[in-house]
């Protein structure tokens, strides 16, 4: 028999991403429309442990769609990784009468959600958990796209466009380090979009001669007097590469680490729209007893996938884009 869902919690966890607020809004508005209640859990899993919550109504999510960050705050909780911590979280769920939780975040957030739902089942509780992928890293295996990636790309592009003005004037080599944790999506998409001389990503082992020296040499032969190298944080330190360029190539490069600026700002149309559809789909899946799922984009559609299976999925890194990047560079043999 289907269990009736009466009240759900929503939280944001891990690194924030532009569009998280749009997802929260969609979850809240969908629950209200479906006649169920929504409680906001603040500071991610940590808030579920400590009982840090806020009742959300339609008005409390008005005019948040355009805001970066997350109105629910976010955190990374070590305690939630332990069974004892999750027991405290389950006690809060019981106290608040939660039938389900929508967790907005990345891989770590979803692994925590799965552990919580398993522990709940072991204790005879029926708690559904739905995950919504939101991270600027775009590194969730089951989903082609994660909320926040597009905005982060646009932010990095805007910064690099500005950098280019000065590096062009000074005829310099610039290294820009972008985020992405262990993934190179951000670096590759940004690199293509700014016409970088070279892009260093963790998915392709860096060969200093081939990927840096040779690319600068070819660009120089083709007439370039400035060189833009985009470095994914997972591919090594931009500063280390710059030092090597100084010593071995004889240029005097400048390094910019874009850092957390990439996580901020008003979300793009793509992030707002995707977040809205994902938030709606998460609540509807729960109501149709398909909780314990991760909402994902697959072939352009928004789908709900069984959480356990989804967490096993991997996606292929779009290496073809790397070839396109190389094909479009100004170079000469
Ligand atoms: O996962 C998002 C992300 O911004 C990564 O790109 C980065 O490696 C990490 O979070 C930074 O985390 P923190 O906010 O803890 O510095």
CSV table of C-alpha atoms and ligand atoms in Angstrom, one decimal:
chain,number,residue,atom,x,y,z
A,1,UNK,CA,0.0,0.0,0.0
A,2,UNK,CA,1.3,3.5,-0.8
A,3,UNK,CA,2.2,5.6,2.2
A,4,UNK,CA,0.7,9.0,2.3
A,5,UNK,CA,3.3,11.8,2.3
A,6,UNK,CA,2.2,14.6,4.6
A,7,UNK,CA,5.3,16.6,5.3
A,8,UNK,CA,8.8,16.7,3.8
A,9,UNK,CA,12.0,18.4,4.6
A,10,UNK,CA,14.3,20.2,2.1
A,11,UNK,CA,18.0,20.9,2.6
A,12,UNK,CA,21.0,22.1,0.8
A,13,UNK,CA,24.4,20.4,1.5
A,14,UNK,CA,28.0,20.5,0.4
A,15,UNK,CA,29.4,23.4,-1.7
A,16,UNK,CA,26.7,25.8,-2.7
A,17,UNK,CA,25.8,26.3,-6.3
A,18,UNK,CA,23.9,29.0,-8.1
A,19,UNK,CA,20.4,27.7,-8.7
A,20,UNK,CA,20.0,26.0,-5.3
A,21,UNK,CA,17.5,28.6,-4.3
A,22,UNK,CA,15.4,28.0,-7.4
A,23,UNK,CA,15.4,24.3,-6.5
A,24,UNK,CA,14.3,25.1,-3.0
A,25,UNK,CA,11.5,27.3,-4.3
A,26,UNK,CA,10.3,24.6,-6.7
A,27,UNK,CA,10.2,22.0,-3.9
A,28,UNK,CA,8.3,24.3,-1.6
A,29,UNK,CA,5.8,25.5,-4.2
A,30,UNK,CA,5.2,22.0,-5.5
A,31,UNK,CA,4.5,20.6,-2.0
A,32,UNK,CA,2.1,23.4,-1.3
A,33,UNK,CA,0.3,22.8,-4.6
A,34,UNK,CA,0.1,19.1,-3.7
A,35,UNK,CA,-1.4,19.9,-0.3
A,36,UNK,CA,1.6,18.8,1.8
A,37,UNK,CA,3.9,20.7,4.2
A,38,UNK,CA,7.5,21.6,3.7
A,39,UNK,CA,10.1,22.2,6.4
A,40,UNK,CA,13.4,23.8,5.6
A,41,UNK,CA,16.4,22.1,7.3
A,42,UNK,CA,19.2,24.7,7.7
A,43,UNK,CA,22.9,24.0,7.3
A,44,UNK,CA,22.5,20.7,5.5
A,45,UNK,CA,22.8,17.3,7.3
A,46,UNK,CA,24.3,19.2,10.2
A,47,UNK,CA,20.9,20.9,10.7
A,48,UNK,CA,19.1,17.6,10.7
A,49,UNK,CA,21.3,16.4,13.5
A,50,UNK,CA,20.9,19.6,15.6
A,51,UNK,CA,17.2,20.2,14.7
A,52,UNK,CA,17.8,23.5,13.0
A,53,UNK,CA,14.7,24.0,10.9
A,54,UNK,CA,12.3,26.6,9.5
A,55,UNK,CA,8.8,26.3,8.3
A,56,UNK,CA,8.5,27.3,4.7
A,57,UNK,CA,5.4,28.7,3.0
A,58,UNK,CA,4.9,30.1,-0.5
A,59,UNK,CA,5.9,33.6,0.6
A,60,UNK,CA,9.2,32.5,2.2
A,61,UNK,CA,10.5,31.4,-1.2
A,62,UNK,CA,9.3,34.5,-3.1
A,63,UNK,CA,12.1,36.4,-5.0
A,64,UNK,CA,14.8,33.9,-4.2
A,65,UNK,CA,15.1,32.5,-7.7
A,66,UNK,CA,17.5,35.2,-8.8
A,67,UNK,CA,19.8,34.9,-5.7
A,68,UNK,CA,23.0,33.0,-5.6
A,69,UNK,CA,24.0,30.9,-2.6
A,70,UNK,CA,21.3,29.2,-0.6
A,71,UNK,CA,18.7,30.7,1.8
A,72,UNK,CA,18.9,27.4,3.8
A,73,UNK,CA,22.7,27.8,4.3
A,74,UNK,CA,24.9,24.8,3.7
A,75,UNK,CA,27.5,22.8,5.5
A,76,UNK,CA,29.6,19.6,5.3
A,77,UNK,CA,28.9,17.4,8.3
A,78,UNK,CA,31.5,14.9,9.6
A,79,UNK,CA,29.1,13.7,12.3
A,80,UNK,CA,26.5,12.7,9.7
A,81,UNK,CA,29.0,10.2,8.3
A,82,UNK,CA,28.7,8.2,11.5
A,83,UNK,CA,25.8,6.0,12.4
A,84,UNK,CA,25.4,7.8,15.7
A,85,UNK,CA,25.1,11.1,13.9
A,86,UNK,CA,22.5,9.7,11.5
A,87,UNK,CA,20.6,8.4,14.5
A,88,UNK,CA,20.3,11.9,15.8
A,89,UNK,CA,19.1,13.0,12.4
A,90,UNK,CA,16.5,10.3,12.4
A,91,UNK,CA,15.3,11.5,15.8
A,92,UNK,CA,14.8,15.0,14.3
A,93,UNK,CA,12.8,13.4,11.4
A,94,UNK,CA,10.6,11.6,13.9
A,95,UNK,CA,10.1,14.8,15.9
A,96,UNK,CA,9.2,16.8,12.9
A,97,UNK,CA,7.0,14.1,11.4
A,98,UNK,CA,9.0,14.0,8.1
A,99,UNK,CA,7.9,11.4,5.6
A,100,UNK,CA,10.7,12.4,3.2
A,101,UNK,CA,13.7,14.6,2.6
A,102,UNK,CA,14.8,16.4,-0.6
A,103,UNK,CA,18.5,16.8,-0.5
A,104,UNK,CA,20.1,19.3,-2.9
A,105,UNK,CA,23.8,18.9,-3.4
A,106,UNK,CA,26.5,16.7,-4.8
A,107,UNK,CA,27.7,13.1,-4.6
A,108,UNK,CA,28.5,13.3,-0.9
A,109,UNK,CA,25.1,14.6,-0.1
A,110,UNK,CA,23.4,11.7,-1.9
A,111,UNK,CA,25.6,9.1,-0.3
A,112,UNK,CA,24.6,10.6,3.1
A,113,UNK,CA,20.9,10.5,2.0
A,114,UNK,CA,21.2,6.8,1.0
A,115,UNK,CA,22.9,5.9,4.3
A,116,UNK,CA,20.1,7.7,6.2
A,117,UNK,CA,17.3,6.0,4.3
A,118,UNK,CA,18.9,2.6,4.9
A,119,UNK,CA,19.3,3.3,8.6
A,120,UNK,CA,15.7,4.5,8.8
A,121,UNK,CA,14.6,1.2,7.1
A,122,UNK,CA,16.6,-0.8,9.6
A,123,UNK,CA,14.8,1.0,12.4
A,124,UNK,CA,11.4,0.4,10.8
A,125,UNK,CA,11.0,4.0,9.7
A,126,UNK,CA,9.7,4.8,6.2
A,127,UNK,CA,11.7,7.8,5.1
A,128,UNK,CA,12.0,8.6,1.4
A,129,UNK,CA,15.0,10.6,0.2
A,130,UNK,CA,15.3,12.3,-3.1
A,131,UNK,CA,18.5,14.0,-4.4
A,132,UNK,CA,18.8,17.0,-6.7
A,133,UNK,CA,22.2,17.4,-8.3
A,134,UNK,CA,23.6,20.9,-7.7
A,135,UNK,CA,27.3,21.5,-8.0
A,136,UNK,CA,29.5,23.7,-10.2
A,137,UNK,CA,31.7,20.7,-10.8
A,138,UNK,CA,29.1,18.9,-13.0
A,139,UNK,CA,30.6,15.7,-11.6
A,140,UNK,CA,27.6,13.5,-10.8
A,141,UNK,CA,27.8,10.3,-12.7
A,142,UNK,CA,24.1,9.7,-13.3
A,143,UNK,CA,23.2,13.2,-14.5
A,144,UNK,CA,24.5,14.9,-17.6
A,145,UNK,CA,24.0,18.2,-16.0
A,146,UNK,CA,24.2,19.6,-12.5
A,147,UNK,CA,22.6,22.9,-11.3
A,148,UNK,CA,25.1,25.7,-11.0
A,149,UNK,CA,27.5,24.6,-13.8
A,150,UNK,CA,26.3,27.0,-16.4
A,151,UNK,CA,26.5,30.0,-14.1
A,152,UNK,CA,29.9,29.1,-12.9
A,153,UNK,CA,31.1,28.8,-16.5
A,154,UNK,CA,29.7,32.2,-17.3
A,155,UNK,CA,31.3,33.7,-14.2
A,156,UNK,CA,34.7,32.3,-15.1
A,157,UNK,CA,34.3,33.4,-18.8
A,158,UNK,CA,33.5,36.9,-17.7
A,159,UNK,CA,36.6,37.0,-15.5
A,160,UNK,CA,38.9,35.6,-18.2
A,161,UNK,CA,37.5,38.0,-20.8
A,162,UNK,CA,38.6,40.8,-18.5
A,163,UNK,CA,42.0,39.2,-17.9
A,164,UNK,CA,42.5,38.9,-21.6
A,165,UNK,CA,42.4,42.7,-22.0
A,166,UNK,CA,45.4,43.2,-19.8
A,167,UNK,CA,47.3,40.1,-20.9
A,168,UNK,CA,46.9,41.2,-24.5
A,169,UNK,CA,48.1,44.7,-23.8
A,170,UNK,CA,51.2,43.3,-22.0
A,171,UNK,CA,51.7,40.4,-24.3
A,172,UNK,CA,51.7,38.0,-21.4
A,173,UNK,CA,51.1,34.4,-20.6
A,174,UNK,CA,48.2,34.0,-18.1
A,175,UNK,CA,47.4,30.9,-16.1
A,176,UNK,CA,43.8,30.8,-14.7
A,177,UNK,CA,43.0,28.1,-12.2
A,178,UNK,CA,39.3,27.1,-12.1
A,179,UNK,CA,37.4,24.9,-9.7
A,180,UNK,CA,36.0,21.5,-10.4
A,181,UNK,CA,37.5,19.4,-7.6
A,182,UNK,CA,38.6,16.1,-9.4
A,183,UNK,CA,36.7,16.9,-12.6
A,184,UNK,CA,37.7,19.0,-15.6
A,185,UNK,CA,34.3,20.0,-17.0
A,186,UNK,CA,34.5,23.6,-15.9
A,187,UNK,CA,38.0,24.0,-17.2
A,188,UNK,CA,37.2,22.4,-20.6
A,189,UNK,CA,33.9,24.3,-21.2
A,190,UNK,CA,35.5,27.6,-20.1
A,191,UNK,CA,38.6,26.9,-22.1
A,192,UNK,CA,36.6,26.3,-25.3
A,193,UNK,CA,34.5,29.4,-24.6
A,194,UNK,CA,37.5,31.8,-24.1
A,195,UNK,CA,39.6,30.2,-26.9
A,196,UNK,CA,42.3,29.2,-24.5
A,197,UNK,CA,45.8,28.3,-25.8
A,198,UNK,CA,45.8,25.2,-23.6
A,199,UNK,CA,43.5,23.6,-21.0
A,200,UNK,CA,44.9,21.2,-18.4
A,201,UNK,CA,42.3,18.7,-17.0
A,202,UNK,CA,42.6,15.8,-14.6
A,203,UNK,CA,41.0,13.4,-17.2
A,204,UNK,CA,44.1,13.7,-19.3
A,205,UNK,CA,47.6,13.3,-17.7
A,206,UNK,CA,49.5,16.5,-18.3
A,207,UNK,CA,52.6,16.3,-20.4
A,208,UNK,CA,54.4,19.6,-19.8
A,209,UNK,CA,56.2,19.6,-23.2
A,210,UNK,CA,53.2,18.5,-25.3
A,211,UNK,CA,50.4,20.4,-23.4
A,212,UNK,CA,52.1,23.6,-22.5
A,213,UNK,CA,55.5,24.3,-24.2
A,214,UNK,CA,54.4,23.0,-27.7
A,215,UNK,CA,51.1,24.8,-27.5
A,216,UNK,CA,52.7,28.1,-26.7
A,217,UNK,CA,55.3,27.6,-29.4
A,218,UNK,CA,52.7,26.9,-32.0
A,219,UNK,CA,50.6,29.8,-31.0
A,220,UNK,CA,53.7,32.1,-31.1
A,221,UNK,CA,54.6,30.8,-34.6
A,222,UNK,CA,51.0,31.6,-35.7
A,223,UNK,CA,51.4,35.2,-34.5
A,224,UNK,CA,50.0,35.2,-31.0
A,225,UNK,CA,51.8,37.3,-28.4
A,226,UNK,CA,49.6,36.3,-25.4
A,227,UNK,CA,48.7,32.9,-24.2
A,228,UNK,CA,45.8,31.8,-22.0
A,229,UNK,CA,46.2,28.6,-20.1
A,230,UNK,CA,43.2,27.3,-18.1
A,231,UNK,CA,44.1,24.9,-15.4
A,232,UNK,CA,41.5,22.7,-13.6
A,233,UNK,CA,42.3,22.6,-9.9
A,234,UNK,CA,42.3,18.8,-10.2
A,235,UNK,CA,45.1,18.9,-12.8
A,236,UNK,CA,47.6,20.6,-10.5
A,237,UNK,CA,48.5,24.0,-9.2
A,238,UNK,CA,48.5,26.9,-11.7
A,239,UNK,CA,51.3,28.5,-9.7
A,240,UNK,CA,53.5,25.4,-10.1
A,241,UNK,CA,52.9,25.3,-13.9
A,242,UNK,CA,53.7,29.1,-14.0
A,243,UNK,CA,57.0,28.6,-12.2
A,244,UNK,CA,58.0,25.8,-14.6
A,245,UNK,CA,57.0,28.1,-17.6
A,246,UNK,CA,59.2,30.8,-16.1
A,247,UNK,CA,62.2,28.5,-15.7
A,248,UNK,CA,61.9,26.4,-18.8
A,249,UNK,CA,60.2,28.6,-21.4
A,250,UNK,CA,61.5,32.0,-20.3
A,251,UNK,CA,58.2,33.8,-20.1
A,252,UNK,CA,57.0,35.8,-17.1
A,253,UNK,CA,53.5,34.4,-16.6
A,254,UNK,CA,50.8,35.7,-14.2
A,255,UNK,CA,48.5,33.5,-12.2
A,256,UNK,CA,44.9,34.0,-11.3
A,257,UNK,CA,43.0,31.6,-9.0
A,258,UNK,CA,39.4,32.3,-9.5
A,259,UNK,CA,38.4,30.4,-6.4
A,260,UNK,CA,35.0,30.8,-4.7
A,261,UNK,CA,33.9,33.6,-6.9
A,262,UNK,CA,32.8,30.8,-9.3
A,263,UNK,CA,30.3,29.6,-6.8
A,264,UNK,CA,28.5,33.0,-6.5
A,265,UNK,CA,26.2,35.2,-8.5
A,266,UNK,CA,22.7,35.2,-9.9
A,267,UNK,CA,21.9,31.9,-11.6
A,268,UNK,CA,21.7,31.7,-15.4
A,269,UNK,CA,18.5,30.9,-17.2
A,270,UNK,CA,19.6,27.3,-17.7
A,271,UNK,CA,20.3,26.9,-14.0
A,272,UNK,CA,17.0,28.5,-12.9
A,273,UNK,CA,15.0,26.5,-15.4
A,274,UNK,CA,16.7,23.1,-14.7
A,275,UNK,CA,16.4,23.7,-10.9
A,276,UNK,CA,12.7,24.5,-11.2
A,277,UNK,CA,12.0,21.3,-13.2
A,278,UNK,CA,14.2,19.2,-10.9
A,279,UNK,CA,12.6,20.5,-7.7
A,280,UNK,CA,9.1,19.8,-9.1
A,281,UNK,CA,10.1,16.3,-10.3
A,282,UNK,CA,11.6,15.4,-6.9
A,283,UNK,CA,8.4,16.1,-5.0
A,284,UNK,CA,6.2,14.4,-7.6
A,285,UNK,CA,8.5,11.3,-7.5
A,286,UNK,CA,8.1,11.2,-3.7
A,287,UNK,CA,4.3,11.5,-3.9
A,288,UNK,CA,4.2,8.7,-6.4
A,289,UNK,CA,6.2,6.5,-4.0
A,290,UNK,CA,9.3,6.7,-6.1
A,291,UNK,CA,11.3,8.5,-3.4
A,292,UNK,CA,14.8,7.2,-2.7
A,293,UNK,CA,15.8,8.6,-6.1
A,294,UNK,CA,18.1,11.0,-7.7
A,295,UNK,CA,16.7,13.5,-10.2
A,296,UNK,CA,18.9,13.6,-13.3
A,297,UNK,CA,19.1,15.0,-16.8
A,298,UNK,CA,19.3,12.3,-19.4
A,299,UNK,CA,19.0,12.9,-23.2
A,300,UNK,CA,17.6,16.3,-22.4
A,301,UNK,CA,14.8,15.0,-20.2
A,302,UNK,CA,14.5,15.2,-16.4
A,303,UNK,CA,14.1,11.8,-14.9
A,304,UNK,CA,14.0,10.2,-11.5
A,305,UNK,CA,16.5,7.3,-11.0
A,306,UNK,CA,16.7,4.8,-8.2
A,307,UNK,CA,19.2,6.3,-5.8
A,308,UNK,CA,21.2,3.1,-5.2
A,309,UNK,CA,21.6,2.5,-9.0
A,310,UNK,CA,22.1,6.1,-9.8
A,311,UNK,CA,25.1,6.3,-7.4
A,312,UNK,CA,26.8,3.4,-9.3
A,313,UNK,CA,26.5,5.2,-12.6
A,314,UNK,CA,29.4,7.0,-14.3
A,315,UNK,CA,29.3,9.3,-17.2
A,316,UNK,CA,31.9,9.6,-20.0
A,317,UNK,CA,34.0,12.7,-20.0
A,318,UNK,CA,33.4,14.6,-23.3
A,319,UNK,CA,36.9,14.2,-24.6
A,320,UNK,CA,35.7,15.1,-28.1
A,321,UNK,CA,35.4,18.6,-26.8
A,322,UNK,CA,39.1,18.6,-26.0
A,323,UNK,CA,39.8,17.8,-29.6
A,324,UNK,CA,37.5,20.6,-30.7
A,325,UNK,CA,39.4,23.0,-28.4
A,326,UNK,CA,42.7,22.0,-30.0
A,327,UNK,CA,41.3,22.2,-33.6
A,328,UNK,CA,40.1,25.8,-33.0
A,329,UNK,CA,43.4,27.1,-31.4
A,330,UNK,CA,45.4,29.5,-33.4
A,331,UNK,CA,48.5,27.4,-34.1
A,332,UNK,CA,51.1,26.7,-36.7
A,333,UNK,CA,53.2,23.5,-37.1
B,1,LIG,O1,32.3,21.0,-5.1
B,1,LIG,C1,32.3,22.4,-5.3
B,1,LIG,C2,33.6,23.0,-5.0
B,1,LIG,O2,33.5,24.4,-5.3
B,1,LIG,C3,34.8,22.4,-5.8
B,1,LIG,O3,34.9,22.9,-7.1
B,1,LIG,C4,36.0,22.8,-4.9
B,1,LIG,O4,37.0,21.9,-5.0
B,1,LIG,C5,35.4,22.7,-3.5
B,1,LIG,O5,34.0,22.8,-3.7
B,1,LIG,C6,35.8,23.8,-2.6
B,1,LIG,O6,35.3,23.5,-1.3
B,1,LIG,P1,35.2,24.6,-0.1
B,1,LIG,O7,34.0,25.4,-0.2
B,1,LIG,O8,35.2,23.7,1.1
B,1,LIG,O9,36.5,25.4,-0.2
